[in-house]
Amino acid sequence: MPTDERTADERTADKRSADEQLAVELIGRTDYGRVATSMRALPFLAFARHIVVDGRVLLRMPRSCGYHRACAGSVVAYGTDNLSSARPGESLWSVQIVGQCESVEPTAAELELFGPAPRVVDGEPFEPVYLGIDPQFSTVHSTDGGLEGQFQHVL
């Protein structure tokens, strides 16, 4: 019977890596999520359109709301779920990543992945701002053990 000769730290790092890979893969299955950080010592949540590129989560947000100013340069949490889109019999899941958030300038290919932007947000013409999050920590919660079978290749 083979034994795992890796150290406990190496096994923990592999588990964390698998968890982060699963989290990013799940985020890639949705189009929108919520970013959380604080502004002037008060917490807030803001919606964002996202794409996943090479394990990094890129966000498109409305400049008019100003939330990007609090996010850029800060550690943020970003989460999404399938709570309102799961089909009957499909397990529910929610995912959250935490990482450093920075302003980014997306490539033409990345802009294409975002798809069409809204024309107006809160009565203001939509002007996009783009942010990137490099996941450092992640959490995934699911019901009925459905993710284990569906994402065996990651776990």
GROMACS .gro file of N, CA and C in nm:
model
  465
    1MET      N    1   0.085  -0.118   0.000
    1MET     CA    2   0.000   0.000   0.000
    1MET      C    3   0.089   0.124   0.000
    2PRO      N    4   0.072   0.216  -0.097
    2PRO     CA    5   0.156   0.335  -0.102
    2PRO      C    6   0.128   0.426   0.016
    3THR      N    7   0.233   0.495   0.059
    3THR     CA    8   0.217   0.592   0.168
    3THR      C    9   0.242   0.731   0.113
    4ASP      N   10   0.181   0.828   0.176
    4ASP     CA   11   0.199   0.967   0.137
    4ASP      C   12   0.316   1.021   0.219
    5GLU      N   13   0.431   1.039   0.153
    5GLU     CA   14   0.552   1.082   0.223
    5GLU      C   15   0.565   1.233   0.229
    6ARG      N   16   0.463   1.304   0.187
    6ARG     CA   17   0.469   1.450   0.195
    6ARG      C   18   0.450   1.494   0.340
    7THR      N   19   0.499   1.613   0.370
    7THR     CA   20   0.481   1.667   0.505
    7THR      C   21   0.337   1.714   0.521
    8ALA      N   22   0.298   1.734   0.645
    8ALA     CA   23   0.163   1.785   0.672
    8ALA      C   24   0.143   1.920   0.605
    9ASP      N   25   0.245   2.005   0.604
    9ASP     CA   26   0.234   2.136   0.538
    9ASP      C   27   0.212   2.121   0.388
   10GLU      N   28   0.280   2.024   0.325
   10GLU     CA   29   0.262   2.001   0.182
   10GLU      C   30   0.121   1.950   0.152
   11ARG      N   31   0.070   1.859   0.235
   11ARG     CA   32  -0.066   1.809   0.215
   11ARG      C   33  -0.167   1.921   0.235
   12THR      N   34  -0.145   2.008   0.335
   12THR     CA   35  -0.234   2.122   0.359
   12THR      C   36  -0.231   2.217   0.240
   13ALA      N   37  -0.112   2.242   0.185
   13ALA     CA   38  -0.099   2.331   0.069
   13ALA      C   39  -0.171   2.272  -0.051
   14ASP      N   40  -0.160   2.140  -0.072
   14ASP     CA   41  -0.231   2.075  -0.183
   14ASP      C   42  -0.381   2.086  -0.166
   15LYS      N   43  -0.430   2.066  -0.044
   15LYS     CA   44  -0.574   2.076  -0.015
   15LYS      C   45  -0.620   2.219  -0.041
   16ARG      N   46  -0.543   2.317   0.008
   16ARG     CA   47  -0.579   2.457  -0.014
   16ARG      C   48  -0.579   2.486  -0.164
   17SER      N   49  -0.481   2.437  -0.236
   17SER     CA   50  -0.475   2.459  -0.379
   17SER      C   51  -0.597   2.400  -0.448
   18ALA      N   52  -0.637   2.278  -0.409
   18ALA     CA   53  -0.756   2.216  -0.467
   18ALA      C   54  -0.881   2.295  -0.433
   19ASP      N   55  -0.891   2.344  -0.308
   19ASP     CA   56  -1.006   2.426  -0.268
   19ASP      C   57  -1.012   2.555  -0.349
   20GLU      N   58  -0.897   2.620  -0.368
   20GLU     CA   59  -0.894   2.744  -0.445
   20GLU      C   60  -0.927   2.717  -0.591
   21GLN      N   61  -0.879   2.606  -0.645
   21GLN     CA   62  -0.912   2.570  -0.783
   21GLN      C   63  -1.061   2.546  -0.799
   22LEU      N   64  -1.121   2.475  -0.704
   22LEU     CA   65  -1.265   2.451  -0.707
   22LEU      C   66  -1.341   2.583  -0.696
   23ALA      N   67  -1.298   2.670  -0.604
   23ALA     CA   68  -1.365   2.799  -0.586
   23ALA      C   69  -1.363   2.879  -0.715
   24VAL      N   70  -1.248   2.888  -0.777
   24VAL     CA   71  -1.236   2.966  -0.901
   24VAL      C   72  -1.317   2.901  -1.013
   25GLU      N   73  -1.317   2.769  -1.018
   25GLU     CA   74  -1.397   2.699  -1.121
   25GLU      C   75  -1.546   2.728  -1.102
   26LEU      N   76  -1.592   2.728  -0.979
   26LEU     CA   77  -1.734   2.758  -0.953
   26LEU      C   78  -1.767   2.902  -0.988
   27ILE      N   79  -1.679   2.995  -0.954
   27ILE     CA   80  -1.702   3.135  -0.989
   27ILE      C   81  -1.717   3.147  -1.140
   28GLY      N   82  -1.638   3.073  -1.214
   28GLY     CA   83  -1.646   3.077  -1.360
   28GLY      C   84  -1.776   3.026  -1.417
   29ARG      N   85  -1.857   2.958  -1.336
   29ARG     CA   86  -1.987   2.905  -1.383
   29ARG      C   87  -2.098   3.008  -1.371
   30THR      N   88  -2.071   3.122  -1.311
   30THR     CA   89  -2.171   3.228  -1.297
   30THR      C   90  -2.120   3.354  -1.366
   31ASP      N   91  -2.208   3.451  -1.384
   31ASP     CA   92  -2.170   3.576  -1.449
   31ASP      C   93  -2.153   3.693  -1.353
   32TYR      N   94  -2.226   3.690  -1.242
   32TYR     CA   95  -2.226   3.803  -1.150
   32TYR      C   96  -2.202   3.755  -1.008
   33GLY      N   97  -2.149   3.845  -0.927
   33GLY     CA   98  -2.128   3.817  -0.786
   33GLY      C   99  -2.128   3.946  -0.707
   34ARG      N  100  -2.079   3.936  -0.584
   34ARG     CA  101  -2.076   4.051  -0.494
   34ARG      C  102  -1.937   4.065  -0.435
   35VAL      N  103  -1.886   4.187  -0.437
   35VAL     CA  104  -1.756   4.216  -0.375
   35VAL      C  105  -1.783   4.286  -0.242
   36ALA      N  106  -1.705   4.249  -0.142
   36ALA     CA  107  -1.722   4.306  -0.008
   36ALA      C  108  -1.589   4.362   0.041
   37THR      N  109  -1.595   4.482   0.092
   37THR     CA  110  -1.480   4.545   0.159
   37THR      C  111  -1.538   4.656   0.245
   38SER      N  112  -1.456   4.750   0.286
   38SER     CA  113  -1.510   4.860   0.366
   38SER      C  114  -1.470   4.993   0.304
   39MET      N  115  -1.556   5.091   0.327
   39MET     CA  116  -1.532   5.226   0.279
   39MET      C  117  -1.561   5.320   0.395
   40ARG      N  118  -1.462   5.398   0.431
   40ARG     CA  119  -1.475   5.490   0.546
   40ARG      C  120  -1.522   5.413   0.669
   41ALA      N  121  -1.460   5.299   0.693
   41ALA     CA  122  -1.483   5.213   0.810
   41ALA      C  123  -1.619   5.144   0.812
   42LEU      N  124  -1.695   5.154   0.703
   42LEU     CA  125  -1.824   5.086   0.696
   42LEU      C  126  -1.818   4.976   0.591
   43PRO      N  127  -1.869   4.858   0.623
   43PRO     CA  128  -1.869   4.749   0.524
   43PRO      C  129  -1.971   4.775   0.415
   44PHE      N  130  -1.944   4.724   0.296
   44PHE     CA  131  -2.043   4.732   0.189
   44PHE      C  132  -2.029   4.612   0.096
   45LEU      N  133  -2.136   4.585   0.024
   45LEU     CA  134  -2.140   4.485  -0.082
   45LEU      C  135  -2.175   4.557  -0.212
   46ALA      N  136  -2.109   4.520  -0.319
   46ALA     CA  137  -2.140   4.580  -0.449
   46ALA      C  138  -2.143   4.468  -0.554
   47PHE      N  139  -2.235   4.479  -0.648
   47PHE     CA  140  -2.244   4.378  -0.753
   47PHE      C  141  -2.136   4.402  -0.857
   48ALA      N  142  -2.097   4.296  -0.924
   48ALA     CA  143  -1.997   4.307  -1.030
   48ALA      C  144  -2.018   4.193  -1.130
   49ARG      N  145  -1.985   4.221  -1.253
   49ARG     CA  146  -1.976   4.118  -1.357
   49ARG      C  147  -1.835   4.063  -1.347
   50HIS      N  148  -1.818   3.933  -1.362
   50HIS     CA  149  -1.683   3.877  -1.350
   50HIS      C  150  -1.654   3.775  -1.460
   51ILE      N  151  -1.526   3.757  -1.483
   51ILE     CA  152  -1.475   3.649  -1.566
   51ILE      C  153  -1.356   3.590  -1.492
   52VAL      N  154  -1.320   3.468  -1.528
   52VAL     CA  155  -1.202   3.403  -1.469
   52VAL      C  156  -1.101   3.383  -1.581
   53VAL      N  157  -0.979   3.432  -1.558
   53VAL     CA  158  -0.871   3.420  -1.656
   53VAL      C  159  -0.746   3.373  -1.583
   54ASP      N  160  -0.699   3.255  -1.617
   54ASP     CA  161  -0.576   3.199  -1.558
   54ASP      C  162  -0.579   3.201  -1.406
   55GLY      N  163  -0.691   3.162  -1.348
   55GLY     CA  164  -0.702   3.154  -1.202
   55GLY      C  165  -0.724   3.286  -1.133
   56ARG      N  166  -0.731   3.393  -1.207
   56ARG     CA  167  -0.754   3.526  -1.151
   56ARG      C  168  -0.898   3.567  -1.184
   57VAL      N  169  -0.962   3.636  -1.091
   57VAL     CA  170  -1.099   3.682  -1.111
   57VAL      C  171  -1.095   3.829  -1.150
   58LEU      N  172  -1.147   3.860  -1.269
   58LEU     CA  173  -1.153   3.998  -1.316
   58LEU      C  174  -1.296   4.049  -1.302
   59LEU      N  175  -1.310   4.171  -1.252
   59LEU     CA  176  -1.441   4.230  -1.227
   59LEU      C  177  -1.463   4.349  -1.319
   60ARG      N  178  -1.589   4.370  -1.357
   60ARG     CA  179  -1.632   4.492  -1.425
   60ARG      C  180  -1.739   4.554  -1.338
   61MET      N  181  -1.715   4.678  -1.298
   61MET     CA  182  -1.808   4.749  -1.209
   61MET      C  183  -1.839   4.886  -1.268
   62PRO      N  184  -1.952   4.945  -1.225
   62PRO     CA  185  -1.983   5.081  -1.270
   62PRO      C  186  -1.897   5.185  -1.197
   63ARG      N  187  -1.830   5.269  -1.273
   63ARG     CA  188  -1.747   5.374  -1.214
   63ARG      C  189  -1.831   5.472  -1.132
   64SER      N  190  -1.955   5.496  -1.175
   64SER     CA  191  -2.039   5.599  -1.111
   64SER      C  192  -2.067   5.569  -0.964
   65CYS      N  193  -2.065   5.443  -0.924
   65CYS     CA  194  -2.091   5.409  -0.783
   65CYS      C  195  -1.971   5.441  -0.694
   66GLY      N  196  -1.852   5.441  -0.750
   66GLY     CA  197  -1.732   5.475  -0.674
   66GLY      C  198  -1.675   5.363  -0.589
   67TYR      N  199  -1.736   5.246  -0.589
   67TYR     CA  200  -1.689   5.138  -0.503
   67TYR      C  201  -1.549   5.090  -0.541
   68HIS      N  202  -1.514   5.104  -0.667
   68HIS     CA  203  -1.383   5.059  -0.712
   68HIS      C  204  -1.270   5.129  -0.637
   69ARG      N  205  -1.293   5.253  -0.594
   69ARG     CA  206  -1.189   5.327  -0.521
   69ARG      C  207  -1.157   5.260  -0.388
   70ALA      N  208  -1.258   5.204  -0.322
   70ALA     CA  209  -1.235   5.134  -0.195
   70ALA      C  210  -1.174   4.996  -0.218
   71CYS      N  211  -1.204   4.935  -0.331
   71CYS     CA  212  -1.156   4.799  -0.358
   71CYS      C  213  -1.011   4.796  -0.403
   72ALA      N  214  -0.975   4.885  -0.497
   72ALA     CA  215  -0.841   4.883  -0.554
   72ALA      C  216  -0.737   4.910  -0.446
   73GLY      N  217  -0.640   4.819  -0.436
   73GLY     CA  218  -0.535   4.832  -0.336
   73GLY      C  219  -0.570   4.771  -0.202
   74SER      N  220  -0.688   4.714  -0.190
   74SER     CA  221  -0.733   4.656  -0.063
   74SER      C  222  -0.751   4.505  -0.076
   75VAL      N  223  -0.762   4.440   0.037
   75VAL     CA  224  -0.803   4.300   0.040
   75VAL      C  225  -0.955   4.299   0.038
   76VAL      N  226  -1.013   4.221  -0.052
   76VAL     CA  227  -1.158   4.214  -0.065
   76VAL      C  228  -1.203   4.068  -0.060
   77ALA      N  229  -1.330   4.051  -0.036
   77ALA     CA  230  -1.394   3.920  -0.050
   77ALA      C  231  -1.485   3.929  -0.171
   78TYR      N  232  -1.492   3.822  -0.248
   78TYR     CA  233  -1.581   3.817  -0.363
   78TYR      C  234  -1.654   3.684  -0.360
   79GLY      N  235  -1.784   3.689  -0.375
   79GLY     CA  236  -1.861   3.566  -0.368
   79GLY      C  237  -1.971   3.559  -0.470
   80THR      N  238  -2.011   3.436  -0.499
   80THR     CA  239  -2.122   3.409  -0.587
   80THR      C  240  -2.181   3.274  -0.549
   81ASP      N  241  -2.292   3.237  -0.612
   81ASP     CA  242  -2.360   3.112  -0.576
   81ASP      C  243  -2.454   3.070  -0.688
   82ASN      N  244  -2.516   2.956  -0.668
   82ASN     CA  245  -2.619   2.912  -0.761
   82ASN      C  246  -2.755   2.903  -0.690
   83LEU      N  247  -2.772   2.977  -0.583
   83LEU     CA  248  -2.892   2.965  -0.499
   83LEU      C  249  -3.020   2.994  -0.576
   84SER      N  250  -3.016   3.084  -0.672
   84SER     CA  251  -3.138   3.114  -0.747
   84SER      C  252  -3.139   3.050  -0.886
   85SER      N  253  -3.033   2.979  -0.921
   85SER     CA  254  -3.029   2.921  -1.056
   85SER      C  255  -3.020   2.769  -1.058
   86ALA      N  256  -3.008   2.706  -0.943
   86ALA     CA  257  -2.998   2.559  -0.939
   86ALA      C  258  -3.128   2.496  -0.989
   87ARG      N  259  -3.113   2.393  -1.069
   87ARG     CA  260  -3.229   2.320  -1.118
   87ARG      C  261  -3.276   2.223  -1.011
   88PRO      N  262  -3.400   2.177  -1.019
   88PRO     CA  263  -3.448   2.078  -0.921
   88PRO      C  264  -3.355   1.957  -0.917
   89GLY      N  265  -3.319   1.917  -0.796
   89GLY     CA  266  -3.231   1.803  -0.777
   89GLY      C  267  -3.083   1.837  -0.780
   90GLU      N  268  -3.049   1.957  -0.823
   90GLU     CA  269  -2.909   1.999  -0.828
   90GLU      C  270  -2.869   2.053  -0.691
   91SER      N  271  -2.750   2.018  -0.644
   91SER     CA  272  -2.708   2.068  -0.513
   91SER      C  273  -2.681   2.218  -0.520
   92LEU      N  274  -2.702   2.283  -0.408
   92LEU     CA  275  -2.676   2.427  -0.397
   92LEU      C  276  -2.532   2.447  -0.354
   93TRP      N  277  -2.472   2.558  -0.397
   93TRP     CA  278  -2.338   2.591  -0.353
   93TRP      C  279  -2.320   2.742  -0.345
   94SER      N  280  -2.227   2.781  -0.261
   94SER     CA  281  -2.184   2.920  -0.255
   94SER      C  282  -2.032   2.919  -0.240
   95VAL      N  283  -1.969   3.019  -0.294
   95VAL     CA  284  -1.823   3.026  -0.293
   95VAL      C  285  -1.780   3.168  -0.262
   96GLN      N  286  -1.669   3.179  -0.192
   96GLN     CA  287  -1.611   3.309  -0.160
   96GLN      C  288  -1.460   3.298  -0.172
   97ILE      N  289  -1.401   3.399  -0.234
   97ILE     CA  290  -1.255   3.409  -0.236
   97ILE      C  291  -1.217   3.537  -0.164
   98VAL      N  292  -1.097   3.540  -0.112
   98VAL     CA  293  -1.042   3.659  -0.049
   98VAL      C  294  -0.905   3.681  -0.110
   99GLY      N  295  -0.878   3.806  -0.148
   99GLY     CA  296  -0.747   3.834  -0.206
   99GLY      C  297  -0.726   3.982  -0.229
  100GLN      N  298  -0.605   4.014  -0.268
  100GLN     CA  299  -0.568   4.151  -0.300
  100GLN      C  300  -0.637   4.192  -0.429
  101CYS      N  301  -0.694   4.310  -0.430
  101CYS     CA  302  -0.766   4.362  -0.546
  101CYS      C  303  -0.689   4.480  -0.605
  102GLU      N  304  -0.673   4.480  -0.735
  102GLU     CA  305  -0.600   4.587  -0.804
  102GLU      C  306  -0.675   4.630  -0.929
  103SER      N  307  -0.655   4.754  -0.969
  103SER     CA  308  -0.708   4.801  -1.097
  103SER      C  309  -0.636   4.728  -1.209
  104VAL      N  310  -0.710   4.693  -1.313
  104VAL     CA  311  -0.650   4.625  -1.428
  104VAL      C  312  -0.701   4.688  -1.556
  105GLU      N  313  -0.625   4.669  -1.661
  105GLU     CA  314  -0.666   4.709  -1.795
  105GLU      C  315  -0.683   4.580  -1.875
  106PRO      N  316  -0.806   4.536  -1.898
  106PRO     CA  317  -0.826   4.408  -1.967
  106PRO      C  318  -0.782   4.412  -2.112
  107THR      N  319  -0.741   4.296  -2.160
  107THR     CA  320  -0.705   4.282  -2.301
  107THR      C  321  -0.834   4.282  -2.384
  108ALA      N  322  -0.818   4.291  -2.514
  108ALA     CA  323  -0.934   4.286  -2.604
  108ALA      C  324  -1.007   4.152  -2.588
  109ALA      N  325  -0.932   4.044  -2.573
  109ALA     CA  326  -0.994   3.912  -2.556
  109ALA      C  327  -1.073   3.905  -2.425
  110GLU      N  328  -1.019   3.965  -2.319
  110GLU     CA  329  -1.089   3.966  -2.190
  110GLU      C  330  -1.216   4.051  -2.197
  111LEU      N  331  -1.207   4.165  -2.266
  111LEU     CA  332  -1.327   4.249  -2.283
  111LEU      C  333  -1.436   4.172  -2.355
  112GLU      N  334  -1.397   4.093  -2.453
  112GLU     CA  335  -1.493   4.011  -2.527
  112GLU      C  336  -1.562   3.910  -2.434
  113LEU      N  337  -1.485   3.852  -2.341
  113LEU     CA  338  -1.541   3.755  -2.246
  113LEU      C  339  -1.645   3.818  -2.154
  114PHE      N  340  -1.627   3.946  -2.121
  114PHE     CA  341  -1.724   4.014  -2.035
  114PHE      C  342  -1.860   4.026  -2.103
  115GLY      N  343  -1.861   4.031  -2.235
  115GLY     CA  344  -1.988   4.046  -2.305
  115GLY      C  345  -2.037   4.190  -2.301
  116PRO      N  346  -2.159   4.212  -2.351
  116PRO     CA  347  -2.210   4.348  -2.357
  116PRO      C  348  -2.231   4.408  -2.218
  117ALA      N  349  -2.202   4.535  -2.209
  117ALA     CA  350  -2.220   4.608  -2.083
  117ALA      C  351  -2.360   4.670  -2.080
  118PRO      N  352  -2.410   4.696  -1.960
  118PRO     CA  353  -2.539   4.767  -1.953
  118PRO      C  354  -2.522   4.909  -2.005
  119ARG      N  355  -2.629   4.969  -2.049
  119ARG     CA  356  -2.621   5.108  -2.096
  119ARG      C  357  -2.628   5.205  -1.980
  120VAL      N  358  -2.707   5.169  -1.877
  120VAL     CA  359  -2.733   5.260  -1.765
  120VAL      C  360  -2.728   5.181  -1.635
  121VAL      N  361  -2.670   5.240  -1.531
  121VAL     CA  362  -2.673   5.183  -1.396
  121VAL      C  363  -2.717   5.294  -1.300
  122ASP      N  364  -2.823   5.270  -1.227
  122ASP     CA  365  -2.879   5.368  -1.133
  122ASP      C  366  -2.905   5.502  -1.200
  123GLY      N  367  -2.955   5.499  -1.324
  123GLY     CA  368  -2.990   5.621  -1.394
  123GLY      C  369  -2.872   5.694  -1.456
  124GLU      N  370  -2.752   5.642  -1.441
  124GLU     CA  371  -2.631   5.705  -1.496
  124GLU      C  372  -2.581   5.621  -1.614
  125PRO      N  373  -2.526   5.687  -1.715
  125PRO     CA  374  -2.464   5.609  -1.823
  125PRO      C  375  -2.354   5.519  -1.765
  126PHE      N  376  -2.349   5.396  -1.812
  126PHE     CA  377  -2.251   5.301  -1.759
  126PHE      C  378  -2.113   5.329  -1.816
  127GLU      N  379  -2.020   5.352  -1.725
  127GLU     CA  380  -1.879   5.363  -1.760
  127GLU      C  381  -1.807   5.257  -1.678
  128PRO      N  382  -1.745   5.159  -1.743
  128PRO     CA  383  -1.687   5.048  -1.668
  128PRO      C  384  -1.553   5.082  -1.603
  129VAL      N  385  -1.528   5.013  -1.494
  129VAL     CA  386  -1.396   5.011  -1.432
  129VAL      C  387  -1.364   4.864  -1.408
  130TYR      N  388  -1.239   4.827  -1.423
  130TYR     CA  389  -1.200   4.686  -1.416
  130TYR      C  390  -1.103   4.663  -1.301
  131LEU      N  391  -1.127   4.556  -1.229
  131LEU     CA  392  -1.044   4.518  -1.115
  131LEU      C  393  -1.007   4.371  -1.128
  132GLY      N  394  -0.897   4.333  -1.066
  132GLY     CA  395  -0.856   4.193  -1.063
  132GLY      C  396  -0.831   4.148  -0.921
  133ILE      N  397  -0.869   4.025  -0.892
  133ILE     CA  398  -0.847   3.966  -0.759
  133ILE      C  399  -0.764   3.839  -0.777
  134ASP      N  400  -0.654   3.832  -0.704
  134ASP     CA  401  -0.574   3.710  -0.698
  134ASP      C  402  -0.615   3.635  -0.573
  135PRO      N  403  -0.687   3.524  -0.586
  135PRO     CA  404  -0.737   3.454  -0.467
  135PRO      C  405  -0.623   3.404  -0.377
  136GLN      N  406  -0.636   3.434  -0.248
  136GLN     CA  407  -0.542   3.386  -0.148
  136GLN      C  408  -0.606   3.282  -0.057
  137PHE      N  409  -0.735   3.300  -0.032
  137PHE     CA  410  -0.813   3.208   0.051
  137PHE      C  411  -0.946   3.185  -0.019
  138SER      N  412  -1.006   3.072   0.009
  138SER     CA  413  -1.138   3.046  -0.050
  138SER      C  414  -1.220   2.960   0.044
  139THR      N  415  -1.350   2.971   0.028
  139THR     CA  416  -1.445   2.885   0.100
  139THR      C  417  -1.551   2.841   0.001
  140VAL      N  418  -1.586   2.714   0.009
  140VAL     CA  419  -1.692   2.659  -0.074
  140VAL      C  420  -1.786   2.583   0.018
  141HIS      N  421  -1.914   2.611   0.007
  141HIS     CA  422  -2.016   2.538   0.083
  141HIS      C  423  -2.115   2.479  -0.016
  142SER      N  424  -2.158   2.354   0.010
  142SER     CA  425  -2.254   2.291  -0.080
  142SER      C  426  -2.348   2.202  -0.002
  143THR      N  427  -2.463   2.174  -0.063
  143THR     CA  428  -2.561   2.085  -0.002
  143THR      C  429  -2.554   1.948  -0.067
  144ASP      N  430  -2.591   1.848   0.006
  144ASP     CA  431  -2.612   1.712  -0.045
  144ASP      C  432  -2.490   1.645  -0.108
  145GLY      N  433  -2.370   1.695  -0.082
  145GLY     CA  434  -2.250   1.631  -0.136
  145GLY      C  435  -2.240   1.633  -0.287
  146GLY      N  436  -2.316   1.718  -0.351
  146GLY     CA  437  -2.320   1.719  -0.497
  146GLY      C  438  -2.192   1.762  -0.563
  147LEU      N  439  -2.114   1.847  -0.499
  147LEU     CA  440  -1.992   1.895  -0.563
  147LEU      C  441  -1.884   1.788  -0.567
  148GLU      N  442  -1.883   1.699  -0.469
  148GLU     CA  443  -1.779   1.597  -0.465
  148GLU      C  444  -1.781   1.510  -0.590
  149GLY      N  445  -1.897   1.469  -0.634
  149GLY     CA  446  -1.906   1.388  -0.755
  149GLY      C  447  -1.883   1.469  -0.881
  150GLN      N  448  -1.933   1.590  -0.881
  150GLN     CA  449  -1.927   1.674  -0.999
  150GLN      C  450  -1.786   1.726  -1.026
  151PHE      N  451  -1.708   1.748  -0.919
  151PHE     CA  452  -1.576   1.808  -0.934
  151PHE      C  453  -1.467   1.716  -0.881
  152GLN      N  454  -1.484   1.586  -0.901
  152GLN     CA  455  -1.387   1.487  -0.853
  152GLN      C  456  -1.247   1.516  -0.906
  153HIS      N  457  -1.238   1.568  -1.029
  153HIS     CA  458  -1.107   1.596  -1.089
  153HIS      C  459  -1.030   1.702  -1.013
  154VAL      N  460  -1.098   1.790  -0.940
  154VAL     CA  461  -1.033   1.895  -0.863
  154VAL      C  462  -1.005   1.848  -0.722
  155LEU      N  463  -1.101   1.779  -0.663
  155LEU     CA  464  -1.089   1.736  -0.525
  155LEU      C  465  -1.001   1.614  -0.519
   0.00000   0.00000   0.00000
